[in-house]
Amino acid sequence: MSFPKNFLWGGATSAAQYEGAYLEDGKLPSTADVMPLGSKKHKREITNQINKNKFYPSHTAVDGYHHYQRDIELFHEMGFTAYRFSIAWSRIYPHGDDQNPNQAGLDFYDKIVDQCLKYNIEPIVTLQHFDTPMGLKKYGFWASRKTVDFFVKYAQTLLIHFNNKIKYWLTFNEINNMSTMPWNAGGIKNEESESVKEKAAYFQLLASAKVVRLAHEINSNNKVGMMYNGHFSYPATCSPEDNLANQDFQKEMLFYADVQARGAYPKFKLKELEREKINLPFRSNDKKILSDGKVDFISFSYYMTHTCGVRTKGVIRGLNGLETGYINRYLKKSEWGWPIDPKGLRFGLNVLYDRYQLPLIIVENGLGAVDNFSPDGMIHDNYRIEYIKQHLLQLEKAISYDGIPVMGYLTWAPIDLVSASTGEMNKRYGFIYVDVNDHGKGSFKRIKKSSFYWYQNLIKSNGDRLFEEER
Ligand code: BG6
């Protein structure tokens, strides 16, 4: 048993959760920058502009903007062969609709990419990770077709600028969040109508397809992937009603992947839109754009599975997609209430591969937990090691038993960063600890946790070490 040769090992971060420096070198605010600190119990609010009396975690984050060099060095020390990060659109086109790109923004990402290439780390770049520029508010963010053009222009700038340096591109982080966390996905408030949300999803799907085509035109070696929030679900009971309701949930989530992988809206979605009397702003050429813009591979995040049934309909909107109306009593939960289900990863890989037959890559998986220093001055995060190990054992089964082509495994996140759902720092994911608290106070010093050495050894053995530990 082992992982394929050339399997990509690494980790992933996003600009708004990692970089900080939210107004430095010409950058302007994005939708992530108007979300103050929340908590386990209290959802993050969205302020229409920046309120001086509130604390916004993304403004400083873990100051990756000034620490990236050392951080990538540490990734190299762990043996990473891939690093997924996102480019902040608002560093490149600060308002989103600017005439010309901001050179300082390009320079910053040049340095990140060069640092990766220096260490033979494959950069995997997300074009939008929960951070639409606030300057696009006047158009209604993603509810406008104009935003499609601005996004394609932004993507084109990057595809040309980084030609031959970056090969792997992801268009929208967790595009299916438009159904559950539309503000993060595209600046759409929860209170907006279904019709606005469907329209915004449509425009993102269109924009993604245009970028796929463009990326292939610019360089035939470019590979563009979709990025799916791994919402996989089990039926709450074996009743036919719960099974059908569960299937509905799964289809609602997978519809985004259907469009990106198969190049057209699936019939069930068209029927649903018809029933709800939602008219998408179709134009005659759109069908061709979608069918020409099929992705090369599917990337996804995986943290948990859901349990769904007749109670699920009507609760998923606006609740992070987590509250489905049921609790799976077979699964333990993380400190943040996320069900832990390593076998669900194998289940999810099978769902995606059966449906699309495209190469897959896990671009986020990890455990958010409170880390404490032991008297020896170390953080012994064995819970994190155990979490990752159990997921990797299932991933390996999906490869060797089920025959699924998996390109790589990237953890979320190799270094502590701001939590997207709560804004907390205390919910830590990293192999590298960052000394900063929920309120942005600390030295920003980087400290290796036990998991750092464990992951390093694992990569060194191309995963074989997992089985030695099991024996
Ligand atoms: C994914 C997002 O949904 O989950 C990341 O792509 C996010 O941005 C990650 O950080 C973990 O969620 P959280 O809320 O614990 O940060």
Tab-separated table of C-alpha atoms and ligand atoms in Angstrom:
chain	number	residue	atom	x	y	z
A	1	MET	CA	0.000	0.000	0.000
A	2	SER	CA	1.322	3.399	-0.842
A	3	PHE	CA	0.545	6.718	-2.449
A	4	PRO	CA	1.271	7.322	-6.122
A	5	LYS	CA	4.618	8.678	-7.214
A	6	ASN	CA	4.397	12.457	-7.745
A	7	PHE	CA	1.498	12.659	-5.301
A	8	LEU	CA	1.231	16.285	-4.203
A	9	TRP	CA	1.706	16.830	-0.480
A	10	GLY	CA	1.183	20.211	1.089
A	11	GLY	CA	-1.226	22.681	2.597
A	12	ALA	CA	-3.554	25.539	1.735
A	13	THR	CA	-4.263	29.078	2.907
A	14	SER	CA	-6.330	32.019	1.704
A	15	ALA	CA	-5.315	35.646	1.338
A	16	ALA	CA	-7.909	37.153	3.684
A	17	GLN	CA	-7.239	34.633	6.429
A	18	TYR	CA	-3.459	34.681	6.148
A	19	GLU	CA	-2.047	37.919	4.752
A	20	GLY	CA	-3.381	40.822	6.824
A	21	ALA	CA	-1.964	44.153	5.518
A	22	TYR	CA	-5.448	44.785	4.196
A	23	LEU	CA	-4.687	48.317	2.987
A	24	GLU	CA	-1.007	47.955	2.193
A	25	ASP	CA	0.579	48.724	-1.184
A	26	GLY	CA	-2.657	49.821	-2.781
A	27	LYS	CA	-4.970	47.040	-1.642
A	28	LEU	CA	-8.543	48.036	-0.799
A	29	PRO	CA	-11.152	46.221	1.317
A	30	SER	CA	-12.899	43.062	0.199
A	31	THR	CA	-16.047	41.397	1.511
A	32	ALA	CA	-13.849	39.532	4.015
A	33	ASP	CA	-12.654	42.822	5.493
A	34	VAL	CA	-16.101	43.906	6.710
A	35	MET	CA	-16.673	40.834	8.868
A	36	PRO	CA	-15.815	41.469	12.517
A	37	LEU	CA	-14.801	38.816	15.001
A	38	GLY	CA	-17.566	36.316	15.824
A	39	SER	CA	-17.464	33.284	18.088
A	40	LYS	CA	-18.434	29.649	18.326
A	41	LYS	CA	-21.936	30.734	19.302
A	42	HIS	CA	-22.318	34.017	17.448
A	43	LYS	CA	-22.222	34.188	13.702
A	44	ARG	CA	-20.020	36.892	12.226
A	45	GLU	CA	-21.949	39.978	11.256
A	46	ILE	CA	-21.405	41.925	8.058
A	47	THR	CA	-20.897	45.658	8.477
A	48	ASN	CA	-21.600	47.802	5.448
A	49	GLN	CA	-18.376	49.658	5.953
A	50	ILE	CA	-15.490	49.455	8.357
A	51	ASN	CA	-16.581	50.435	11.853
A	52	LYS	CA	-13.665	51.777	13.917
A	53	ASN	CA	-15.166	50.349	17.122
A	54	LYS	CA	-15.067	46.783	15.921
A	55	PHE	CA	-12.217	44.356	15.436
A	56	TYR	CA	-11.828	42.829	11.985
A	57	PRO	CA	-9.524	39.789	12.056
A	58	SER	CA	-8.632	39.880	8.359
A	59	HIS	CA	-7.028	43.310	8.688
A	60	THR	CA	-3.991	41.846	10.398
A	61	ALA	CA	-4.645	38.075	10.153
A	62	VAL	CA	-1.315	36.290	10.798
A	63	ASP	CA	0.607	38.948	8.904
A	64	GLY	CA	1.566	36.567	6.126
A	65	TYR	CA	2.181	39.649	4.003
A	66	HIS	CA	5.402	40.212	5.914
A	67	HIS	CA	6.188	36.602	6.893
A	68	TYR	CA	5.564	34.627	3.684
A	69	GLN	CA	9.252	34.083	2.976
A	70	ARG	CA	9.931	32.304	6.231
A	71	ASP	CA	6.569	30.516	6.115
A	72	ILE	CA	7.286	29.003	2.707
A	73	GLU	CA	10.752	28.060	3.940
A	74	LEU	CA	9.029	26.168	6.757
A	75	PHE	CA	6.683	24.470	4.269
A	76	HIS	CA	9.772	23.402	2.358
A	77	GLU	CA	11.310	22.097	5.552
A	78	MET	CA	8.227	19.886	5.937
A	79	GLY	CA	8.810	18.640	2.392
A	80	PHE	CA	5.809	20.256	0.682
A	81	THR	CA	5.523	19.629	-3.023
A	82	ALA	CA	2.462	21.878	-3.368
A	83	TYR	CA	1.129	25.018	-1.734
A	84	ARG	CA	-2.346	26.283	-2.425
A	85	PHE	CA	-2.880	29.975	-1.724
A	86	SER	CA	-5.306	32.540	-3.024
A	87	ILE	CA	-4.576	35.802	-4.740
A	88	ALA	CA	-6.535	38.746	-3.368
A	89	TRP	CA	-8.385	40.295	-6.300
A	90	SER	CA	-8.385	43.563	-4.315
A	91	ARG	CA	-4.556	43.647	-4.399
A	92	ILE	CA	-4.505	43.311	-8.177
A	93	TYR	CA	-7.544	45.426	-9.040
A	94	PRO	CA	-8.186	47.254	-5.757
A	95	HIS	CA	-11.729	48.388	-6.597
A	96	GLY	CA	-12.441	45.314	-8.680
A	97	ASP	CA	-13.260	47.369	-11.765
A	98	ASP	CA	-10.039	49.396	-12.182
A	99	GLN	CA	-8.653	50.119	-15.602
A	100	ASN	CA	-5.116	48.940	-14.845
A	101	PRO	CA	-3.674	46.389	-12.429
A	102	ASN	CA	-1.830	47.446	-9.312
A	103	GLN	CA	1.850	46.652	-9.909
A	104	ALA	CA	2.608	46.366	-6.197
A	105	GLY	CA	0.014	43.592	-5.924
A	106	LEU	CA	1.568	41.654	-8.797
A	107	ASP	CA	5.022	42.161	-7.272
A	108	PHE	CA	3.870	40.664	-3.987
A	109	TYR	CA	2.566	37.482	-5.604
A	110	ASP	CA	5.665	37.289	-7.818
A	111	LYS	CA	7.683	36.945	-4.657
A	112	ILE	CA	5.408	34.242	-3.254
A	113	VAL	CA	5.452	32.261	-6.492
A	114	ASP	CA	9.224	32.599	-6.866
A	115	GLN	CA	9.750	31.457	-3.317
A	116	CYS	CA	7.622	28.358	-4.043
A	117	LEU	CA	9.426	27.597	-7.292
A	118	LYS	CA	12.804	28.007	-5.608
A	119	TYR	CA	11.851	25.055	-3.395
A	120	ASN	CA	10.119	23.035	-6.146
A	121	ILE	CA	6.770	23.624	-4.530
A	122	GLU	CA	3.932	23.568	-7.064
A	123	PRO	CA	1.776	26.676	-6.619
A	124	ILE	CA	-1.968	25.989	-6.814
A	125	VAL	CA	-3.787	29.282	-6.996
A	126	THR	CA	-7.367	30.135	-6.077
A	127	LEU	CA	-8.632	33.239	-7.867
A	128	GLN	CA	-11.338	34.115	-5.379
A	129	HIS	CA	-11.464	32.814	-1.846
A	130	PHE	CA	-14.312	34.563	0.011
A	131	ASP	CA	-13.008	38.043	-0.887
A	132	THR	CA	-14.888	39.928	-3.593
A	133	PRO	CA	-13.630	43.552	-3.762
A	134	MET	CA	-15.954	45.939	-1.879
A	135	GLY	CA	-15.662	48.304	-4.843
A	136	LEU	CA	-18.048	45.995	-6.691
A	137	LYS	CA	-20.838	46.707	-4.230
A	138	LYS	CA	-22.206	49.393	-6.539
A	139	TYR	CA	-22.982	46.693	-9.092
A	140	GLY	CA	-24.468	44.283	-6.516
A	141	PHE	CA	-21.278	42.175	-6.381
A	142	TRP	CA	-21.893	38.825	-8.089
A	143	ALA	CA	-25.537	39.554	-8.830
A	144	SER	CA	-24.352	41.513	-11.863
A	145	ARG	CA	-23.116	40.314	-15.249
A	146	LYS	CA	-20.611	43.175	-15.158
A	147	THR	CA	-18.784	41.352	-12.370
A	148	VAL	CA	-18.225	38.441	-14.771
A	149	ASP	CA	-16.257	40.736	-17.071
A	150	PHE	CA	-14.239	42.274	-14.235
A	151	PHE	CA	-13.363	38.823	-12.924
A	152	VAL	CA	-12.337	37.530	-16.327
A	153	LYS	CA	-10.128	40.590	-16.819
A	154	TYR	CA	-8.523	39.989	-13.410
A	155	ALA	CA	-7.980	36.312	-14.240
A	156	GLN	CA	-6.539	37.172	-17.642
A	157	THR	CA	-4.036	39.549	-16.054
A	158	LEU	CA	-2.838	36.739	-13.785
A	159	LEU	CA	-2.835	34.039	-16.445
A	160	ILE	CA	-0.628	36.187	-18.649
A	161	HIS	CA	1.556	37.499	-15.861
A	162	PHE	CA	2.223	34.057	-14.361
A	163	ASN	CA	2.294	32.142	-17.632
A	164	ASN	CA	4.629	29.109	-17.326
A	165	LYS	CA	5.013	29.698	-13.615
A	166	ILE	CA	1.586	28.728	-12.329
A	167	LYS	CA	-0.047	25.711	-13.935
A	168	TYR	CA	-2.859	24.830	-11.505
A	169	TRP	CA	-5.713	27.294	-11.048
A	170	LEU	CA	-8.943	27.083	-9.069
A	171	THR	CA	-11.637	29.601	-9.965
A	172	PHE	CA	-13.924	30.020	-6.913
A	173	ASN	CA	-13.276	28.589	-3.489
A	174	GLU	CA	-16.223	26.386	-2.483
A	175	ILE	CA	-18.525	27.739	-5.173
A	176	ASN	CA	-21.445	25.769	-3.691
A	177	ASN	CA	-21.317	28.076	-0.667
A	178	MET	CA	-23.520	30.360	-2.740
A	179	SER	CA	-26.290	28.087	-1.426
A	180	THR	CA	-25.241	28.298	2.212
A	181	MET	CA	-22.884	31.248	2.875
A	182	PRO	CA	-23.570	33.621	-0.017
A	183	TRP	CA	-21.743	36.598	1.491
A	184	ASN	CA	-18.510	34.648	1.629
A	185	ALA	CA	-19.153	33.154	-1.773
A	186	GLY	CA	-19.920	36.368	-3.581
A	187	GLY	CA	-21.047	39.355	-1.534
A	188	ILE	CA	-24.690	38.313	-1.467
A	189	LYS	CA	-26.518	38.829	1.803
A	190	ASN	CA	-28.556	35.992	3.232
A	191	GLU	CA	-31.686	38.094	3.248
A	192	GLU	CA	-31.537	38.396	-0.532
A	193	SER	CA	-34.128	36.497	-2.531
A	194	GLU	CA	-33.542	33.052	-3.975
A	195	SER	CA	-33.649	34.628	-7.361
A	196	VAL	CA	-30.676	36.906	-6.584
A	197	LYS	CA	-28.704	33.964	-5.192
A	198	GLU	CA	-29.429	31.827	-8.246
A	199	LYS	CA	-28.406	34.705	-10.488
A	200	ALA	CA	-25.133	35.183	-8.606
A	201	ALA	CA	-24.399	31.449	-8.831
A	202	TYR	CA	-25.121	31.600	-12.551
A	203	PHE	CA	-22.707	34.476	-13.070
A	204	GLN	CA	-19.952	32.731	-11.132
A	205	LEU	CA	-20.449	29.563	-13.152
A	206	LEU	CA	-20.288	31.583	-16.330
A	207	ALA	CA	-17.178	33.463	-15.154
A	208	SER	CA	-15.488	30.216	-14.191
A	209	ALA	CA	-16.213	28.682	-17.603
A	210	LYS	CA	-14.810	31.739	-19.373
A	211	VAL	CA	-11.649	31.537	-17.289
A	212	VAL	CA	-11.207	27.825	-18.064
A	213	ARG	CA	-11.366	28.549	-21.775
A	214	LEU	CA	-9.026	31.496	-21.482
A	215	ALA	CA	-6.513	29.547	-19.404
A	216	HIS	CA	-6.405	26.811	-22.056
A	217	GLU	CA	-6.002	29.362	-24.837
A	218	ILE	CA	-3.159	31.132	-23.056
A	219	ASN	CA	-1.275	27.939	-22.300
A	220	SER	CA	-2.396	24.435	-23.176
A	221	ASN	CA	-0.512	23.147	-20.116
A	222	ASN	CA	-2.763	25.092	-17.754
A	223	LYS	CA	-5.077	22.965	-15.642
A	224	VAL	CA	-8.136	24.568	-14.121
A	225	GLY	CA	-10.162	22.969	-11.384
A	226	MET	CA	-13.449	23.567	-9.669
A	227	MET	CA	-13.378	23.840	-5.892
A	228	TYR	CA	-16.266	22.102	-4.164
A	229	ASN	CA	-17.154	22.442	-0.503
A	230	GLY	CA	-17.264	18.739	0.335
A	231	HIS	CA	-20.829	18.529	1.564
A	232	PHE	CA	-21.468	14.801	1.468
A	233	SER	CA	-24.468	13.428	3.250
A	234	TYR	CA	-26.098	10.320	4.671
A	235	PRO	CA	-29.854	9.783	4.950
A	236	ALA	CA	-31.156	10.238	8.496
A	237	THR	CA	-33.086	6.952	8.351
A	238	CYS	CA	-33.845	4.321	5.760
A	239	SER	CA	-37.313	5.754	5.170
A	240	PRO	CA	-37.929	6.530	1.495
A	241	GLU	CA	-38.844	10.124	2.430
A	242	ASP	CA	-35.548	10.739	4.234
A	243	ASN	CA	-33.659	9.153	1.360
A	244	LEU	CA	-35.277	11.389	-1.202
A	245	ALA	CA	-34.742	14.461	0.991
A	246	ASN	CA	-31.100	13.512	1.415
A	247	GLN	CA	-30.755	13.070	-2.325
A	248	ASP	CA	-32.244	16.544	-2.809
A	249	PHE	CA	-29.647	18.074	-0.489
A	250	GLN	CA	-26.839	16.260	-2.261
A	251	LYS	CA	-28.104	17.366	-5.671
A	252	GLU	CA	-28.483	20.985	-4.549
A	253	MET	CA	-24.811	20.960	-3.543
A	254	LEU	CA	-23.527	18.966	-6.492
A	255	PHE	CA	-25.353	21.007	-9.081
A	256	TYR	CA	-22.402	23.431	-9.124
A	257	ALA	CA	-20.042	20.578	-9.894
A	258	ASP	CA	-22.460	19.270	-12.528
A	259	VAL	CA	-22.221	22.563	-14.385
A	260	GLN	CA	-18.466	22.938	-14.003
A	261	ALA	CA	-17.647	19.348	-14.885
A	262	ARG	CA	-20.323	18.587	-17.469
A	263	GLY	CA	-20.751	22.027	-18.981
A	264	ALA	CA	-24.512	22.519	-18.607
A	265	TYR	CA	-27.237	23.090	-16.045
A	266	PRO	CA	-28.663	19.689	-15.029
A	267	LYS	CA	-32.324	18.991	-15.756
A	268	PHE	CA	-33.325	18.835	-12.082
A	269	LYS	CA	-31.983	22.360	-11.547
A	270	LEU	CA	-33.812	23.739	-14.565
A	271	LYS	CA	-37.026	22.150	-13.303
A	272	GLU	CA	-36.491	23.631	-9.845
A	273	LEU	CA	-35.941	27.107	-11.302
A	274	GLU	CA	-39.069	26.707	-13.394
A	275	ARG	CA	-41.095	25.684	-10.323
A	276	GLU	CA	-39.785	28.623	-8.329
A	277	LYS	CA	-40.446	30.974	-11.245
A	278	ILE	CA	-36.824	32.104	-11.333
A	279	ASN	CA	-35.638	33.287	-14.706
A	280	LEU	CA	-31.890	33.169	-15.091
A	281	PRO	CA	-30.478	35.946	-17.267
A	282	PHE	CA	-29.552	33.569	-20.110
A	283	ARG	CA	-27.971	34.996	-23.232
A	284	SER	CA	-27.730	33.078	-26.455
A	285	ASN	CA	-23.991	32.441	-26.237
A	286	ASP	CA	-24.011	31.374	-22.584
A	287	LYS	CA	-24.697	27.697	-23.275
A	288	LYS	CA	-21.613	27.486	-25.434
A	289	ILE	CA	-19.520	29.278	-22.831
A	290	LEU	CA	-20.565	26.751	-20.183
A	291	SER	CA	-19.951	23.765	-22.410
A	292	ASP	CA	-16.552	25.063	-23.574
A	293	GLY	CA	-15.491	25.811	-20.014
A	294	LYS	CA	-15.477	22.372	-18.449
A	295	VAL	CA	-12.870	21.983	-15.729
A	296	ASP	CA	-9.846	19.671	-15.957
A	297	PHE	CA	-10.102	18.337	-12.425
A	298	ILE	CA	-12.124	18.644	-9.240
A	299	SER	CA	-10.660	19.929	-6.021
A	300	PHE	CA	-12.576	19.899	-2.779
A	301	SER	CA	-12.441	20.631	0.911
A	302	TYR	CA	-13.429	17.958	3.369
A	303	TYR	CA	-14.141	18.388	7.059
A	304	MET	CA	-17.276	16.383	7.855
A	305	THR	CA	-20.332	14.584	6.565
A	306	HIS	CA	-23.922	15.674	7.034
A	307	THR	CA	-27.045	13.773	7.910
A	308	CYS	CA	-30.143	14.816	6.038
A	309	GLY	CA	-33.803	13.981	5.825
A	310	VAL	CA	-37.245	15.524	5.569
A	311	ARG	CA	-36.385	18.200	8.131
A	312	THR	CA	-33.401	19.421	6.099
A	313	LYS	CA	-35.269	21.371	3.470
A	314	GLY	CA	-35.495	24.961	4.525
A	315	VAL	CA	-32.721	24.944	7.103
A	316	ILE	CA	-29.535	24.809	5.045
A	317	ARG	CA	-29.727	28.343	3.715
A	318	GLY	CA	-27.719	30.742	5.805
A	319	LEU	CA	-26.629	28.247	8.393
A	320	ASN	CA	-23.177	27.474	7.048
A	321	GLY	CA	-24.673	24.346	5.564
A	322	LEU	CA	-24.025	22.634	8.869
A	323	GLU	CA	-27.413	22.588	10.511
A	324	THR	CA	-29.315	20.020	8.539
A	325	GLY	CA	-31.831	19.216	11.255
A	326	TYR	CA	-30.128	15.954	12.301
A	327	ILE	CA	-27.235	14.746	14.412
A	328	ASN	CA	-25.249	11.671	13.445
A	329	ARG	CA	-24.926	9.780	16.725
A	330	TYR	CA	-22.199	7.563	15.286
A	331	LEU	CA	-19.746	10.425	14.981
A	332	LYS	CA	-17.721	12.386	17.512
A	333	LYS	CA	-17.507	16.131	17.085
A	334	SER	CA	-14.664	18.638	17.139
A	335	GLU	CA	-14.564	21.375	19.777
A	336	TRP	CA	-16.433	23.506	17.262
A	337	GLY	CA	-19.167	20.926	16.807
A	338	TRP	CA	-18.015	19.649	13.413
A	339	PRO	CA	-18.666	15.892	13.034
A	340	ILE	CA	-15.432	13.950	12.505
A	341	ASP	CA	-15.765	11.255	9.858
A	342	PRO	CA	-12.610	9.929	8.164
A	343	LYS	CA	-14.552	7.209	6.324
A	344	GLY	CA	-16.754	9.963	4.942
A	345	LEU	CA	-13.737	11.147	2.974
A	346	ARG	CA	-13.590	7.843	1.109
A	347	PHE	CA	-17.354	8.028	0.648
A	348	GLY	CA	-17.056	11.575	-0.771
A	349	LEU	CA	-14.225	10.649	-3.123
A	350	ASN	CA	-16.412	7.865	-4.490
A	351	VAL	CA	-19.402	10.181	-4.908
A	352	LEU	CA	-17.349	12.659	-6.913
A	353	TYR	CA	-15.498	10.128	-9.009
A	354	ASP	CA	-18.583	8.052	-9.815
A	355	ARG	CA	-20.367	11.170	-10.968
A	356	TYR	CA	-17.628	12.938	-12.945
A	357	GLN	CA	-14.677	10.601	-13.663
A	358	LEU	CA	-12.265	13.487	-13.329
A	359	PRO	CA	-9.007	13.537	-11.358
A	360	LEU	CA	-9.595	14.682	-7.785
A	361	ILE	CA	-7.487	16.569	-5.289
A	362	ILE	CA	-8.177	17.306	-1.650
A	363	VAL	CA	-7.252	20.923	-1.152
A	364	GLU	CA	-8.472	21.336	2.432
A	365	ASN	CA	-8.710	18.917	5.331
A	366	GLY	CA	-7.760	19.463	8.938
A	367	LEU	CA	-8.826	19.915	12.506
A	368	GLY	CA	-9.610	23.276	14.107
A	369	ALA	CA	-8.707	22.934	17.787
A	370	VAL	CA	-7.449	24.895	20.784
A	371	ASP	CA	-3.690	24.352	21.186
A	372	ASN	CA	-1.937	24.687	24.514
A	373	PHE	CA	1.756	24.734	25.331
A	374	SER	CA	3.053	21.871	27.503
A	375	PRO	CA	5.565	22.487	30.303
A	376	ASP	CA	8.341	21.428	27.881
A	377	GLY	CA	7.491	24.468	25.759
A	378	MET	CA	6.002	22.394	22.924
A	379	ILE	CA	2.522	21.996	21.529
A	380	HIS	CA	1.823	18.269	21.416
A	381	ASP	CA	-1.117	18.297	19.029
A	382	ASN	CA	-1.608	14.544	18.858
A	383	TYR	CA	-5.347	15.052	18.259
A	384	ARG	CA	-4.486	16.807	14.972
A	385	ILE	CA	-2.021	14.103	13.955
A	386	GLU	CA	-4.647	11.445	14.672
A	387	TYR	CA	-7.283	13.329	12.669
A	388	ILE	CA	-5.069	13.684	9.610
A	389	LYS	CA	-3.753	10.151	9.881
A	390	GLN	CA	-7.246	8.610	9.949
A	391	HIS	CA	-8.285	10.672	6.931
A	392	LEU	CA	-5.168	9.701	5.002
A	393	LEU	CA	-5.743	6.012	5.701
A	394	GLN	CA	-9.182	6.351	4.110
A	395	LEU	CA	-7.796	8.379	1.243
A	396	GLU	CA	-5.268	5.665	0.529
A	397	LYS	CA	-8.097	3.086	0.443
A	398	ALA	CA	-9.942	5.216	-2.077
A	399	ILE	CA	-6.825	5.126	-4.243
A	400	SER	CA	-5.767	1.512	-3.845
A	401	TYR	CA	-9.128	-0.269	-3.375
A	402	ASP	CA	-11.491	1.956	-5.308
A	403	GLY	CA	-9.035	2.991	-8.020
A	404	ILE	CA	-9.753	6.704	-7.761
A	405	PRO	CA	-7.130	9.001	-9.305
A	406	VAL	CA	-6.244	11.427	-6.538
A	407	MET	CA	-3.602	14.015	-7.391
A	408	GLY	CA	-2.752	15.155	-3.906
A	409	TYR	CA	-3.620	16.015	-0.360
A	410	LEU	CA	-3.338	19.526	1.067
A	411	THR	CA	-4.170	20.297	4.658
A	412	TRP	CA	-6.068	23.276	5.919
A	413	ALA	CA	-4.041	24.957	7.025
A	414	PRO	CA	-0.328	24.271	7.436
A	415	ILE	CA	-0.038	27.408	9.536
A	416	ASP	CA	-2.529	28.880	12.017
A	417	LEU	CA	-4.757	31.525	10.494
A	418	VAL	CA	-8.074	33.294	11.011
A	419	SER	CA	-11.145	31.052	11.036
A	420	ALA	CA	-13.482	31.869	8.173
A	421	SER	CA	-16.693	30.991	9.984
A	422	THR	CA	-16.003	32.617	13.362
A	423	GLY	CA	-13.055	34.974	12.793
A	424	GLU	CA	-11.285	33.407	15.758
A	425	MET	CA	-7.557	32.665	15.937
A	426	ASN	CA	-8.139	30.253	18.747
A	427	LYS	CA	-9.558	27.736	16.295
A	428	ARG	CA	-6.149	26.619	15.111
A	429	TYR	CA	-5.391	24.276	12.234
A	430	GLY	CA	-1.650	24.645	11.686
A	431	PHE	CA	1.466	22.545	11.988
A	432	ILE	CA	2.992	25.931	12.721
A	433	TYR	CA	1.659	27.947	15.634
A	434	VAL	CA	1.375	31.714	15.233
A	435	ASP	CA	1.566	33.766	18.386
A	436	VAL	CA	-1.481	35.985	17.972
A	437	ASN	CA	-4.809	35.886	19.808
A	438	ASP	CA	-8.434	36.369	18.808
A	439	HIS	CA	-8.007	40.139	19.125
A	440	GLY	CA	-4.951	40.414	16.922
A	441	LYS	CA	-2.491	40.763	19.798
A	442	GLY	CA	0.787	38.869	19.916
A	443	SER	CA	4.338	38.696	18.575
A	444	PHE	CA	3.335	36.839	15.344
A	445	LYS	CA	6.216	34.469	16.083
A	446	ARG	CA	6.081	31.118	14.289
A	447	ILE	CA	6.512	27.982	16.453
A	448	LYS	CA	6.610	24.389	15.196
A	449	LYS	CA	4.079	22.010	16.762
A	450	SER	CA	4.577	18.212	17.120
A	451	SER	CA	2.463	17.746	13.987
A	452	PHE	CA	5.116	19.675	12.023
A	453	TYR	CA	7.634	16.859	12.526
A	454	TRP	CA	5.020	14.164	12.018
A	455	TYR	CA	3.913	15.592	8.650
A	456	GLN	CA	7.546	16.061	7.647
A	457	ASN	CA	8.284	12.365	8.257
A	458	LEU	CA	5.125	11.328	6.529
A	459	ILE	CA	5.949	13.270	3.368
A	460	LYS	CA	9.518	11.992	3.428
A	461	SER	CA	8.123	8.432	3.195
A	462	ASN	CA	5.503	9.454	0.578
A	463	GLY	CA	2.875	8.360	3.075
A	464	ASP	CA	4.328	4.882	3.799
A	465	ARG	CA	4.973	5.916	7.358
A	466	LEU	CA	1.206	5.780	8.004
A	467	PHE	CA	1.188	2.032	7.623
A	468	GLU	CA	4.294	1.534	9.730
A	469	GLU	CA	2.525	3.426	12.517
A	470	GLU	CA	-0.540	1.210	12.083
A	471	ARG	CA	1.444	-2.034	12.352
B	1	BG6	C1	-13.399	26.069	4.277
B	1	BG6	C2	-12.881	27.369	3.741
B	1	BG6	O1	-14.764	26.057	4.162
B	1	BG6	O2	-13.236	25.809	5.640
B	1	BG6	C3	-11.737	27.974	4.531
B	1	BG6	O3	-12.509	27.251	2.391
B	1	BG6	C4	-12.016	27.804	6.009
B	1	BG6	O4	-11.606	29.308	4.158
B	1	BG6	C5	-12.112	26.325	6.313
B	1	BG6	O5	-11.072	28.426	6.818
B	1	BG6	C6	-12.267	25.995	7.768
B	1	BG6	O6	-13.339	26.691	8.314
B	1	BG6	P1	-13.172	27.606	9.585
B	1	BG6	O7	-14.446	28.285	9.729
B	1	BG6	O8	-12.868	26.682	10.700
B	1	BG6	O9	-12.042	28.527	9.281
